[in-house]
C-alpha atoms as a printed R data frame, in Angstrom:
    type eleno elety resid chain resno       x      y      z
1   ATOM     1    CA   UNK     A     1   0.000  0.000  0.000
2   ATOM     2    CA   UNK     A     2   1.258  3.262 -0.666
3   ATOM     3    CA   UNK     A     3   0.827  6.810  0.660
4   ATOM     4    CA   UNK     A     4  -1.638  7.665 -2.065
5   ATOM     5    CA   UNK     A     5  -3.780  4.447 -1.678
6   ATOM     6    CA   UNK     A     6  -7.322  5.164 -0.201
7   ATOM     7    CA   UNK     A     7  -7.693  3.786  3.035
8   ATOM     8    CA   UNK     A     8 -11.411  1.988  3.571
9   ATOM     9    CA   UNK     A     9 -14.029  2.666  4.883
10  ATOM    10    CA   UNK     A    10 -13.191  7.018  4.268
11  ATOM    11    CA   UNK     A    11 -11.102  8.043  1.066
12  ATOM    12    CA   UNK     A    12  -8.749 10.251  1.536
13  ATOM    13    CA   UNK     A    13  -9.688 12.162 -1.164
14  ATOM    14    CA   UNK     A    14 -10.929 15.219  0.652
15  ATOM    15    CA   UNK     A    15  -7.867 15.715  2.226
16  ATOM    16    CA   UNK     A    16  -4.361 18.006  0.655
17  ATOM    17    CA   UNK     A    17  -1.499 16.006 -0.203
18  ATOM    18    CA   UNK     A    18   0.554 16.739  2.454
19  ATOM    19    CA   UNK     A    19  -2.166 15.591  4.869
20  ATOM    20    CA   UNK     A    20  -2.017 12.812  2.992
21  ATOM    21    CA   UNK     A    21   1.160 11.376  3.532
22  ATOM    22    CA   UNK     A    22   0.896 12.623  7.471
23  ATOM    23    CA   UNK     A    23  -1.601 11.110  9.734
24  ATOM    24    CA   UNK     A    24  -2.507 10.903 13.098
25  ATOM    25    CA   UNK     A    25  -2.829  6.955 14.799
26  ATOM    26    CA   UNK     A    26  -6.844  8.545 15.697
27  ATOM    27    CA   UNK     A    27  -6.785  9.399 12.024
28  ATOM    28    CA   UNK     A    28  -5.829  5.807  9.959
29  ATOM    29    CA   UNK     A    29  -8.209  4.228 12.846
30  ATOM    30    CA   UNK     A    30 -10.967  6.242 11.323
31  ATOM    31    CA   UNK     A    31 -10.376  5.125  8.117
32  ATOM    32    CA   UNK     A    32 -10.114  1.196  8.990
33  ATOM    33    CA   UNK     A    33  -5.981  0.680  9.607
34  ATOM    34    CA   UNK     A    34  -6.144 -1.323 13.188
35  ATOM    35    CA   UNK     A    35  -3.201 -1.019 15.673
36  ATOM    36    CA   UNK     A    36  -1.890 -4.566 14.412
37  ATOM    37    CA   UNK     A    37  -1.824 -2.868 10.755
38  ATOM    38    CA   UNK     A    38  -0.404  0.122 11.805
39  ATOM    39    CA   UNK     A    39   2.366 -1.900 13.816
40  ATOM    40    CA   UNK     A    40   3.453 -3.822 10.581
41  ATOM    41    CA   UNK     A    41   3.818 -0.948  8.124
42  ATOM    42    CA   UNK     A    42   5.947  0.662 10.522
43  ATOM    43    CA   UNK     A    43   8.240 -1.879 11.206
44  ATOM    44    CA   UNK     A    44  11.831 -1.678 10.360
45  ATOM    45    CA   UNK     A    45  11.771 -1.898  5.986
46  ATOM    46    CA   UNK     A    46   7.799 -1.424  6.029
47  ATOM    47    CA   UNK     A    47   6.322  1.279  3.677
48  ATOM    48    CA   UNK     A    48   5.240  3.874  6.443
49  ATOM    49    CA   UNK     A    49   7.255  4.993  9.440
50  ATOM    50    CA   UNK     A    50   6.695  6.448 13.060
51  ATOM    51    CA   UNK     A    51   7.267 10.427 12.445
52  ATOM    52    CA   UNK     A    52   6.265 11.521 16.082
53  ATOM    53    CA   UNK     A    53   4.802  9.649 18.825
54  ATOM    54    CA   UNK     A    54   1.277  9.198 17.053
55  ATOM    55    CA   UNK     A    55   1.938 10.499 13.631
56  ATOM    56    CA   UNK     A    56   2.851  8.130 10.863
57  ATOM    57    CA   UNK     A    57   4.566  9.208  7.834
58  ATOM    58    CA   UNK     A    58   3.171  7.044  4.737
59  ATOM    59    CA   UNK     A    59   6.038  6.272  2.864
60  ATOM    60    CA   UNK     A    60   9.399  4.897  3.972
61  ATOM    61    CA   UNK     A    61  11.509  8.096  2.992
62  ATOM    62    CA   UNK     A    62  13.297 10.560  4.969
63  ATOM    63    CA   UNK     A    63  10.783 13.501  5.437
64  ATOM    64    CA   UNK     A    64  10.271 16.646  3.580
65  ATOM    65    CA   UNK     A    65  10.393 20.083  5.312
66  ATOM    66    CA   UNK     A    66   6.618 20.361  4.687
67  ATOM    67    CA   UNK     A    67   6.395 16.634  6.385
68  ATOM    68    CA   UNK     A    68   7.851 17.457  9.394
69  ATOM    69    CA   UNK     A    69   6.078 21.184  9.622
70  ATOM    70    CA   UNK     A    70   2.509 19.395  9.586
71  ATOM    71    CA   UNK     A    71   3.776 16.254 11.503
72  ATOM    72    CA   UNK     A    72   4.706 18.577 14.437
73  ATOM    73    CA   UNK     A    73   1.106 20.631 14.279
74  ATOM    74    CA   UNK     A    74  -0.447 17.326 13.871
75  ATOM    75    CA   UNK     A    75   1.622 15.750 16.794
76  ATOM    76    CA   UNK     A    76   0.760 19.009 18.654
77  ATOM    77    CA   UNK     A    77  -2.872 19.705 17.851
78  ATOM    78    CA   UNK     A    78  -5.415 19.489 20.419
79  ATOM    79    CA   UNK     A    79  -7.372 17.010 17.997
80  ATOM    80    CA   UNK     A    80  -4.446 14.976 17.138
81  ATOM    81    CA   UNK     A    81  -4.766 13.136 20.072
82  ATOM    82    CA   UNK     A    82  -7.102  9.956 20.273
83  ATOM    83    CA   UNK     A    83 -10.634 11.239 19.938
84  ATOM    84    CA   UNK     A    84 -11.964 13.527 16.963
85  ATOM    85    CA   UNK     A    85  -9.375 13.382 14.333
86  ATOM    86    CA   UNK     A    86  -7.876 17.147 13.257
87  ATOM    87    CA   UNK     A    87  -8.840 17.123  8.961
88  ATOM    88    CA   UNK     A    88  -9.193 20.276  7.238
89  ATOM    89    CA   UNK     A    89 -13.273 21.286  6.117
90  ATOM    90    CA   UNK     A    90 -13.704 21.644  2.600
91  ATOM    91    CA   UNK     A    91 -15.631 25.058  2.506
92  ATOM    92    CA   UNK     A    92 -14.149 25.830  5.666
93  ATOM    93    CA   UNK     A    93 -10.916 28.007  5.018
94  ATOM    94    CA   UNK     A    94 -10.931 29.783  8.519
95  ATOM    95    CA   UNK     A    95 -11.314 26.249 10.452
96  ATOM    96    CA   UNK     A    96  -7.480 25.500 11.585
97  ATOM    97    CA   UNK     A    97  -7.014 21.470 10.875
98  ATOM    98    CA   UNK     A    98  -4.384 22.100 13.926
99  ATOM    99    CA   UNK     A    99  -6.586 23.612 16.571
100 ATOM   100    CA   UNK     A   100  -4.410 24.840 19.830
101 ATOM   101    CA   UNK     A   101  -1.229 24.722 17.924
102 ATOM   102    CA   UNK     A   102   0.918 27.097 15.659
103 ATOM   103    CA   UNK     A   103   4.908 27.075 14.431
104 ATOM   104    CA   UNK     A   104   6.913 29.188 16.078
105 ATOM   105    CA   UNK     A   105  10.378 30.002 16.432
106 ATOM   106    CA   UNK     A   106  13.235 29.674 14.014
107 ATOM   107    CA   UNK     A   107  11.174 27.670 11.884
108 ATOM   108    CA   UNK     A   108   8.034 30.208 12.013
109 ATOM   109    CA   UNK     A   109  10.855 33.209 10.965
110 ATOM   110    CA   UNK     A   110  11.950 30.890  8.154
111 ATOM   111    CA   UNK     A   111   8.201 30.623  6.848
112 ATOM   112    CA   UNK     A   112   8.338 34.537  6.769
113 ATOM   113    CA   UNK     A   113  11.314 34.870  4.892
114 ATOM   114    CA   UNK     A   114  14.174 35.642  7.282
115 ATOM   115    CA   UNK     A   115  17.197 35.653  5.825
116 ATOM   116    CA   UNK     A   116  18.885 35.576  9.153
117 ATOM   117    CA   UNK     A   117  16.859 32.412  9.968
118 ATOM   118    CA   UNK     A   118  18.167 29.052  9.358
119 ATOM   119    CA   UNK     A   119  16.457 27.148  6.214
120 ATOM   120    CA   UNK     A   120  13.682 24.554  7.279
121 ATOM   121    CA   UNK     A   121  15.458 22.282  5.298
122 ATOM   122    CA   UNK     A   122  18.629 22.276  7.884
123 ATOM   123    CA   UNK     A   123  16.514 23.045 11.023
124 ATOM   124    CA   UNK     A   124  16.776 20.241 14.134
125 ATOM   125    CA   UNK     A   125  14.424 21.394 16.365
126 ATOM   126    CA   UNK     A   126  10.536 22.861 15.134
127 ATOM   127    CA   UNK     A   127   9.085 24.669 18.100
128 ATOM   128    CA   UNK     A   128   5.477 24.562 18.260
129 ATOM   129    CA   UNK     A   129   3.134 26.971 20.390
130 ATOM   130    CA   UNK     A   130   0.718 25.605 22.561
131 ATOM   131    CA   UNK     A   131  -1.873 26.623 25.507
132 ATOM   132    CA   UNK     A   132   0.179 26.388 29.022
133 ATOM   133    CA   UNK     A   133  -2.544 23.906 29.883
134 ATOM   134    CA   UNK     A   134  -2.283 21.765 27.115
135 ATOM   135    CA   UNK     A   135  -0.495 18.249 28.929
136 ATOM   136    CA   UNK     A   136   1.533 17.871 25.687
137 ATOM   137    CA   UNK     A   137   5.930 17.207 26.064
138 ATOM   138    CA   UNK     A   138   8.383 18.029 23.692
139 ATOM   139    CA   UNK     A   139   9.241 14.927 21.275
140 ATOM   140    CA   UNK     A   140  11.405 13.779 18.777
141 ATOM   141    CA   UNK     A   141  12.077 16.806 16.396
142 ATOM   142    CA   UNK     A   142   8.994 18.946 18.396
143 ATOM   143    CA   UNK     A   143  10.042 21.368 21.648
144 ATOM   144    CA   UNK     A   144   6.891 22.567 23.111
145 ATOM   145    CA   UNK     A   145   6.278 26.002 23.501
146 ATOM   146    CA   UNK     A   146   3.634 26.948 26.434
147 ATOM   147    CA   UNK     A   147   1.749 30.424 26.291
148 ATOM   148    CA   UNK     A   148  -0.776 31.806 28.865
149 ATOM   149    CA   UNK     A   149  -2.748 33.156 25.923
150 ATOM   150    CA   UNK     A   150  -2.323 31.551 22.809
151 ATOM   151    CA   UNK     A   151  -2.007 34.325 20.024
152 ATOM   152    CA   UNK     A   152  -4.065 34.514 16.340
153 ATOM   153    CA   UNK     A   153  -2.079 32.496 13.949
154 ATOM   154    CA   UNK     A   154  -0.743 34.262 10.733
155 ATOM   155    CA   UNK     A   155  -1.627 31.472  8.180
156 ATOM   156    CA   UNK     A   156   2.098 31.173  5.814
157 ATOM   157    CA   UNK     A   157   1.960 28.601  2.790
158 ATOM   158    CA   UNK     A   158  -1.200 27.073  4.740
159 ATOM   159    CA   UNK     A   159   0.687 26.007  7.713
160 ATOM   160    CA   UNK     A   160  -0.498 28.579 10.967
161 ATOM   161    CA   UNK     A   161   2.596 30.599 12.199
162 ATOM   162    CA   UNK     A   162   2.940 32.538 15.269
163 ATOM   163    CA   UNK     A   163   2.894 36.516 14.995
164 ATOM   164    CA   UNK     A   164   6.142 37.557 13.974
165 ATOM   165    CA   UNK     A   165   7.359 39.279 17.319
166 ATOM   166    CA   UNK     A   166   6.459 36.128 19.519
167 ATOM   167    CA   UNK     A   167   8.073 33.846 17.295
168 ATOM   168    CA   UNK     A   168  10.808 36.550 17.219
169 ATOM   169    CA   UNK     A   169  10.855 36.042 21.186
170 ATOM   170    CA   UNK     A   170  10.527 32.249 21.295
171 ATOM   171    CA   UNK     A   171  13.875 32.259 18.816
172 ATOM   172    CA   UNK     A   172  15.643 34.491 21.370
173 ATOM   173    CA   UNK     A   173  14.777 32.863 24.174
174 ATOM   174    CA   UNK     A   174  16.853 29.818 22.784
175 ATOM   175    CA   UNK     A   175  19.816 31.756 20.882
176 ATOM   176    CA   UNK     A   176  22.928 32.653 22.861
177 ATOM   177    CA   UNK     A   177  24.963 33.929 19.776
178 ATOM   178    CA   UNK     A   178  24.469 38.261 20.114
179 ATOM   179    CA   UNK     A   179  25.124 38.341 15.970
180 ATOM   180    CA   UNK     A   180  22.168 36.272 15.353
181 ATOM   181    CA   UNK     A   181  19.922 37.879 17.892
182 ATOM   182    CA   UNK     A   182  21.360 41.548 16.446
183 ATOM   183    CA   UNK     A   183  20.388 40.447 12.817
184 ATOM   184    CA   UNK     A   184  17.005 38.716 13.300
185 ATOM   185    CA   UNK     A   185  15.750 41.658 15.067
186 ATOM   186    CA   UNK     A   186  17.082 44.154 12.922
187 ATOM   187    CA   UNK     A   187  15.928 42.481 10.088
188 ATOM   188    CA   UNK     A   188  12.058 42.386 11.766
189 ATOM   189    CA   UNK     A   189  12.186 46.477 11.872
190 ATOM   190    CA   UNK     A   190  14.101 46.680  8.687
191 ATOM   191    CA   UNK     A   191  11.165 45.072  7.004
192 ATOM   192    CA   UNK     A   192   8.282 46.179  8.410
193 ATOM   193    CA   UNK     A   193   7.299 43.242 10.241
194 ATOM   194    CA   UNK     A   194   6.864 44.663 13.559
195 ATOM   195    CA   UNK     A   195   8.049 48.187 14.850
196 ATOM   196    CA   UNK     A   196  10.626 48.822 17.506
197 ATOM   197    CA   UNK     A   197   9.013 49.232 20.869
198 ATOM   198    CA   UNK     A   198   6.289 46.187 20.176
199 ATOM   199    CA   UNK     A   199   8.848 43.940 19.755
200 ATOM   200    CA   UNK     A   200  10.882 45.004 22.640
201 ATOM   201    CA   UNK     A   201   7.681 44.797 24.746
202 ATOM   202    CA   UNK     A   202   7.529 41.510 23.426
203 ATOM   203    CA   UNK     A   203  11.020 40.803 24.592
204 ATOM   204    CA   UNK     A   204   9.830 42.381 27.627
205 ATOM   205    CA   UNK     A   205   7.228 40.040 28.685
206 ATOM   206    CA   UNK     A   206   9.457 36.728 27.608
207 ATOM   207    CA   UNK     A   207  11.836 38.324 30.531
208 ATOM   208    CA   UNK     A   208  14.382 37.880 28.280
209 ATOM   209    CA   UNK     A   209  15.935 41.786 28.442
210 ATOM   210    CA   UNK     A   210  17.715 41.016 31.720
211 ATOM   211    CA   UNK     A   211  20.405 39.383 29.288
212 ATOM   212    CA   UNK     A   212  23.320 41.290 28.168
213 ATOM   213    CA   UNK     A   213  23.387 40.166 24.360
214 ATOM   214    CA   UNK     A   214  19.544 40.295 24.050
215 ATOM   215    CA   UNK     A   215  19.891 44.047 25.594
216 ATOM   216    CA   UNK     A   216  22.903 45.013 23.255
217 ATOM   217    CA   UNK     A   217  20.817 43.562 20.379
218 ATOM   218    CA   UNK     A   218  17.928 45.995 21.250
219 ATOM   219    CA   UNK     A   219  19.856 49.028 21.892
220 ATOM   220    CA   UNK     A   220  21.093 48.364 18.161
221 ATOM   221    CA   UNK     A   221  17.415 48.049 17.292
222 ATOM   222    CA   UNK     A   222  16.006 51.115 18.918
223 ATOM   223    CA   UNK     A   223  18.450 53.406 17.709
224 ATOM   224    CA   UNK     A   224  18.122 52.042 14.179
225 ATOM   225    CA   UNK     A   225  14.332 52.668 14.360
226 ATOM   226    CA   UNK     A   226  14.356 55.873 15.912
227 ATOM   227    CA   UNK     A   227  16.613 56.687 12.905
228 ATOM   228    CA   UNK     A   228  14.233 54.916 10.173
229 ATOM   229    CA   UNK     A   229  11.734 57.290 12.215
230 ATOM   230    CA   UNK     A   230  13.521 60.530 12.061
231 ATOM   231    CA   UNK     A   231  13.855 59.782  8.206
232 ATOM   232    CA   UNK     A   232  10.087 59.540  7.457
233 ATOM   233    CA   UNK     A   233   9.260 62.483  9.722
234 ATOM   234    CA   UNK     A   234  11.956 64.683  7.446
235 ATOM   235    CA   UNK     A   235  10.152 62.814  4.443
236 ATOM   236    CA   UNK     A   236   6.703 64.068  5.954
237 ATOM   237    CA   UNK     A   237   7.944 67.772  5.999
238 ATOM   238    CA   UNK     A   238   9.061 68.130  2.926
239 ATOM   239    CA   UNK     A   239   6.675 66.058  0.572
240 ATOM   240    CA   UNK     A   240   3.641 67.391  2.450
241 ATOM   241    CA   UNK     A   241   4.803 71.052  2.061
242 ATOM   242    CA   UNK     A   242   5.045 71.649  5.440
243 ATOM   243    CA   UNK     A   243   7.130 75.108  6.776
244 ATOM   244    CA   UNK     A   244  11.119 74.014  8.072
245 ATOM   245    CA   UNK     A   245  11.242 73.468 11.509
246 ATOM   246    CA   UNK     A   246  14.453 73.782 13.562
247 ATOM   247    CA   UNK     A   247  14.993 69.907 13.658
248 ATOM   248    CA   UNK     A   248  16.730 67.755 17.149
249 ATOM   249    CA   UNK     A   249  16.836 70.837 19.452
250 ATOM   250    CA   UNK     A   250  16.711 71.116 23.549
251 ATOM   251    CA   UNK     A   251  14.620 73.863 24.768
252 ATOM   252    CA   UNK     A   252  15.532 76.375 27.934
253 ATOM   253    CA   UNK     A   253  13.876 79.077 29.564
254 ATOM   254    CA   UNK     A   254  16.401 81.950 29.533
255 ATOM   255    CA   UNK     A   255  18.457 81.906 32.718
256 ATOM   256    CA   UNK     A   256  15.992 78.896 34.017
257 ATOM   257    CA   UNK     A   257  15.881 75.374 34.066
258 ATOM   258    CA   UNK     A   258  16.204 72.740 30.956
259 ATOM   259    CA   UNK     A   259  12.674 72.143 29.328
260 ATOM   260    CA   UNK     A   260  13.473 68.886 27.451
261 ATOM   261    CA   UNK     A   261  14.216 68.129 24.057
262 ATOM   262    CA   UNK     A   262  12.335 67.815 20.873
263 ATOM   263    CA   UNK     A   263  12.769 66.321 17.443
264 ATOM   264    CA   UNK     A   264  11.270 69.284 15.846
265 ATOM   265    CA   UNK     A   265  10.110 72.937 16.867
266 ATOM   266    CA   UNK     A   266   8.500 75.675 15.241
267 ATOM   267    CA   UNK     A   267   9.550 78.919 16.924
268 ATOM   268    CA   UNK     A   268   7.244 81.623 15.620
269 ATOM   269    CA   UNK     A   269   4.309 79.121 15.862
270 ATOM   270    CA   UNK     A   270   5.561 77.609 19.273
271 ATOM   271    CA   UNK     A   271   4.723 74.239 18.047
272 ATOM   272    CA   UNK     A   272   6.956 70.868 19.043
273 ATOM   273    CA   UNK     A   273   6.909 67.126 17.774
274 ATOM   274    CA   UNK     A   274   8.194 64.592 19.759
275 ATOM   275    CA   UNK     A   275   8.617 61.351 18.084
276 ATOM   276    CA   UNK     A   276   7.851 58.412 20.781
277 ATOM   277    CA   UNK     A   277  10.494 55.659 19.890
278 ATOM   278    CA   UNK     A   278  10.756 54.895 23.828
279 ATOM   279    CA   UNK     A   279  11.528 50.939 24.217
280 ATOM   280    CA   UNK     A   280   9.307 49.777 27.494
281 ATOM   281    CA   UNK     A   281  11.935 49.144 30.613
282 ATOM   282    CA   UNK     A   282  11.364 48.086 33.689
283 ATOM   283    CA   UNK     A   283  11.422 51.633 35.302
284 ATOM   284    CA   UNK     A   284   8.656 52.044 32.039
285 ATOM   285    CA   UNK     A   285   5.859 53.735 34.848
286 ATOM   286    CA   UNK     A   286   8.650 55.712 35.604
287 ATOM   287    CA   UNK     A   287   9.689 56.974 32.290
288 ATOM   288    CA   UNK     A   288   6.389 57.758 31.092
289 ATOM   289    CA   UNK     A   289   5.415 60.227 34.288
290 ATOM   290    CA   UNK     A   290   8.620 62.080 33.226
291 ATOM   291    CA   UNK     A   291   7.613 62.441 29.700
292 ATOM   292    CA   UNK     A   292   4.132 63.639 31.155
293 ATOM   293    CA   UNK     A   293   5.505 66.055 33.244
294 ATOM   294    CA   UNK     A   294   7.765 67.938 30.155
295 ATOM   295    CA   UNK     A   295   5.224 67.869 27.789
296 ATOM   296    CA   UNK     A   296   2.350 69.383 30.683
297 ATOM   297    CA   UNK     A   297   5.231 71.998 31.213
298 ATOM   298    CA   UNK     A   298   5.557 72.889 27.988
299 ATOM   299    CA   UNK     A   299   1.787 73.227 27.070
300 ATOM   300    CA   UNK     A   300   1.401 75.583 29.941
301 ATOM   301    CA   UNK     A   301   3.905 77.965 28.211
302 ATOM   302    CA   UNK     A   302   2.228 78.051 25.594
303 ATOM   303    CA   UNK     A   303   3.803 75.128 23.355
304 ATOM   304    CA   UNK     A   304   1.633 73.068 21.509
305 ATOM   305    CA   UNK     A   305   3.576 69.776 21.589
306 ATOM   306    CA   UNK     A   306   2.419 67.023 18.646
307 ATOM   307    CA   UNK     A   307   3.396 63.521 19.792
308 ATOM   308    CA   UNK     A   308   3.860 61.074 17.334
309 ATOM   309    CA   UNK     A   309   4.625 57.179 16.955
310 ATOM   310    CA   UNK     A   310   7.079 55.620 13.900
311 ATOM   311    CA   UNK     A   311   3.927 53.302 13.120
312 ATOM   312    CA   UNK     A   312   1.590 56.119 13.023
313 ATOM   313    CA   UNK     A   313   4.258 58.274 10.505
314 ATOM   314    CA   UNK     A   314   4.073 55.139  8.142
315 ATOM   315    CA   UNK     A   315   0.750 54.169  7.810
316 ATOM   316    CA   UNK     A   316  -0.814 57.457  8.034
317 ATOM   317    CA   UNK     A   317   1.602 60.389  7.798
318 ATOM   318    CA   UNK     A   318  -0.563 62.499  5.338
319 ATOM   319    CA   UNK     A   319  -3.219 62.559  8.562
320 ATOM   320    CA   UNK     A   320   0.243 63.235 10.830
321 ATOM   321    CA   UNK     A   321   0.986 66.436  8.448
322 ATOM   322    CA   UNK     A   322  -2.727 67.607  8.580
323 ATOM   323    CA   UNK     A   323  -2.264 67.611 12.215
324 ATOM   324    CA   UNK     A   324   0.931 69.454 11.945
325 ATOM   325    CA   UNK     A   325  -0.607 72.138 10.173
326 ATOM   326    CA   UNK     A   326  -3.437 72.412 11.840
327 ATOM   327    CA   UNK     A   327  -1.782 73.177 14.971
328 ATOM   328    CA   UNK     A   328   0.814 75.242 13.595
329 ATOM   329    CA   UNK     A   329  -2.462 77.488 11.739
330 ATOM   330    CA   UNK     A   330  -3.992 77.340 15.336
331 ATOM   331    CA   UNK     A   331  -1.170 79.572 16.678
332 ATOM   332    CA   UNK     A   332  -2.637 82.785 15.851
333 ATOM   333    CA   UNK     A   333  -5.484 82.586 17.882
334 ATOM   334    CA   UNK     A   334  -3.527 81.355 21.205
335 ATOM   335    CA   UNK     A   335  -2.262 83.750 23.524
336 ATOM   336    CA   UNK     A   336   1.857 83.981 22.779
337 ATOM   337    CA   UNK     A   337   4.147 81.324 24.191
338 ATOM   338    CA   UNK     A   338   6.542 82.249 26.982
339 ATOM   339    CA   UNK     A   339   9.939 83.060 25.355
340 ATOM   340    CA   UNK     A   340  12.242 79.462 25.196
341 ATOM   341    CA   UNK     A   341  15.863 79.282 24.023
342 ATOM   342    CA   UNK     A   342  16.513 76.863 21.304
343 ATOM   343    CA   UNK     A   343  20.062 74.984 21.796
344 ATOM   344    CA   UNK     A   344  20.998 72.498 19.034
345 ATOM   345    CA   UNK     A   345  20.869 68.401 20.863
């Protein structure tokens, strides 16, 4: 019998091909293979072979990447255990066939495209994402992953993939080289996959910023997305017509204390943007009260200060510029802004 033969008393016809040569033991009992027959095609030289505890491989070949992807959701998936069998719904394309279970990891980043990822082809290890409840150990080529909240999956070539920035974090959490932690974050903000400060929150919550390669990695990453940032808001200026501000400056009352710095001012119209490229720390309750207190200062001498996020300057900066000018036309009818000295940052 071969991989492609139908199994009685259900066809298999209903099913992809890759779901064809991967099956669950719940899965071939449904479709008449008993334990005995199951035992002999998997002996050593029979045509099908154990994959994962419970998932058989039907054909006597090494694997394909694709192989082992689905045998790790189907070794990992809630209905891959005995009881309902996990098949795919013709008619049904938002019905997972892996329910409770998603790639993540190296091999998710390698579904996305990451250069800096490992090919599937060469990968040991696929780590899958389960519920923290879910009684379910790592096995064979499978590491468990356990999650308090198990995220939407991002569906990549049909197989269901963990959000970028928590398979970003689940790849950290098991990398010790700093060069390949530097470059698979970099690359995340480099291609618009997630921006700065979500993934470090990310990081954040995986308590993985209390180590030192993970936190050089991200000071790397910050500063190259505040400067990605600082690009588009120049961008924003100039292609939506707006007047030249006096760009990266620290602000002073004359003879008094330091006000803060901004990324851009507007003297005559006493108007300030601050981008907000902060990374969360754990002093992050801390950090934000400061940045309250500046910016409530400001406003009550009379500076209108526009606060702005790299994500919003990306997807929307036309609607960033409208606010720019509006505030800036809005001058005119405020009462004039306490005199500030401007001091180039």
């Amino acid at each position: 019998m071969t991989h492609n033969t139908p199994l009685s008393p259900r066809p298999l016809r209903h099913l992809s091909e890759v779901h064809r040569r991967v099956l669950s033991a719940a899965q071939l009992r449904s479709h008449g293979v008993t334990t005995a027959e199951l035992n002999e095609r998997c002996r050593d030289g029979g045509p099908w072979r154990l994959l994962l505890p419970n998932v058989v491989l039907l054909h006597s070949g090494g694997p394909t990447s694709e192989e082992r992807l689905h045998g790790a959701l189907l070794y990992a998936s809630r209905e891959s255990t005995p009881g309902v069998p996990a098949q795919p719904r013709a008619g049904d394309p938002h019905r997972s066939p892996y329910p409770e279970a998603m790639i993540t990891g190296l091999a998710a980043l390698a579904l996305y495209g990451f250069a800096a990822a490992p090919p599937l082809a060469s990968a040991d290890r696929v780590d899958v994402l389960v519920p923290r409840l879910r009684r379910l150990r790592s096995a064979g080529y499978v590491r468990v992953r356990r999650t308090a909240e198990l995220p939407t999956a991002q569906a990549v070539s049909g197989v269901p993939v963990a959000p970028v920035r928590r398979a970003l974090a689940d790849a950290v959490a098991r990398l010790t080289d700093a060069d390949t932690v530097r470059l698979l974050l970099t690359e995340a903000v480099r291609e618009g996959h997630c921006e700065p400060a979500a993934l470090v929150r990310e990081l954040n919550q995986a308590r993985l910023l209390s180590r030192s390669h993970v936190v050089d990695a991200v000071e790397s990453l910050v500063a190259e997305g505040r400067a990605a940032a600082e690009d588009r808001l120049y961008r924003l200026v100039g292609e939506h017509r707006l007047p030249d501000p006096v760009w990266n400056v620290d602000l002073r009352l004359p003879g008094g204390p330091y006000l803060g710095g901004v990324d851009a001012y507007w003297p005559e119209q006493a108007v300030a943007m601050e981008l907000d490229t902060r990374a969360p720390h754990r002093d992050e309750d801390e950090r934000w009260a400061e940045y309250t207190r500046k910016r409530e200062h400001l406003e009550r001498l009379g500076i209108t200060v526009v606060h702005v996020t790299p994500r919003r300057l990306r997807e929307s900066a036309e609607q960033q510029a409208a606010v720019v000018r509006t505030a800036l036309m809005a001058a005119g009818d405020r009462d004039p802004a306490a005199y500030v000295v401007v001091l180039p940052r």
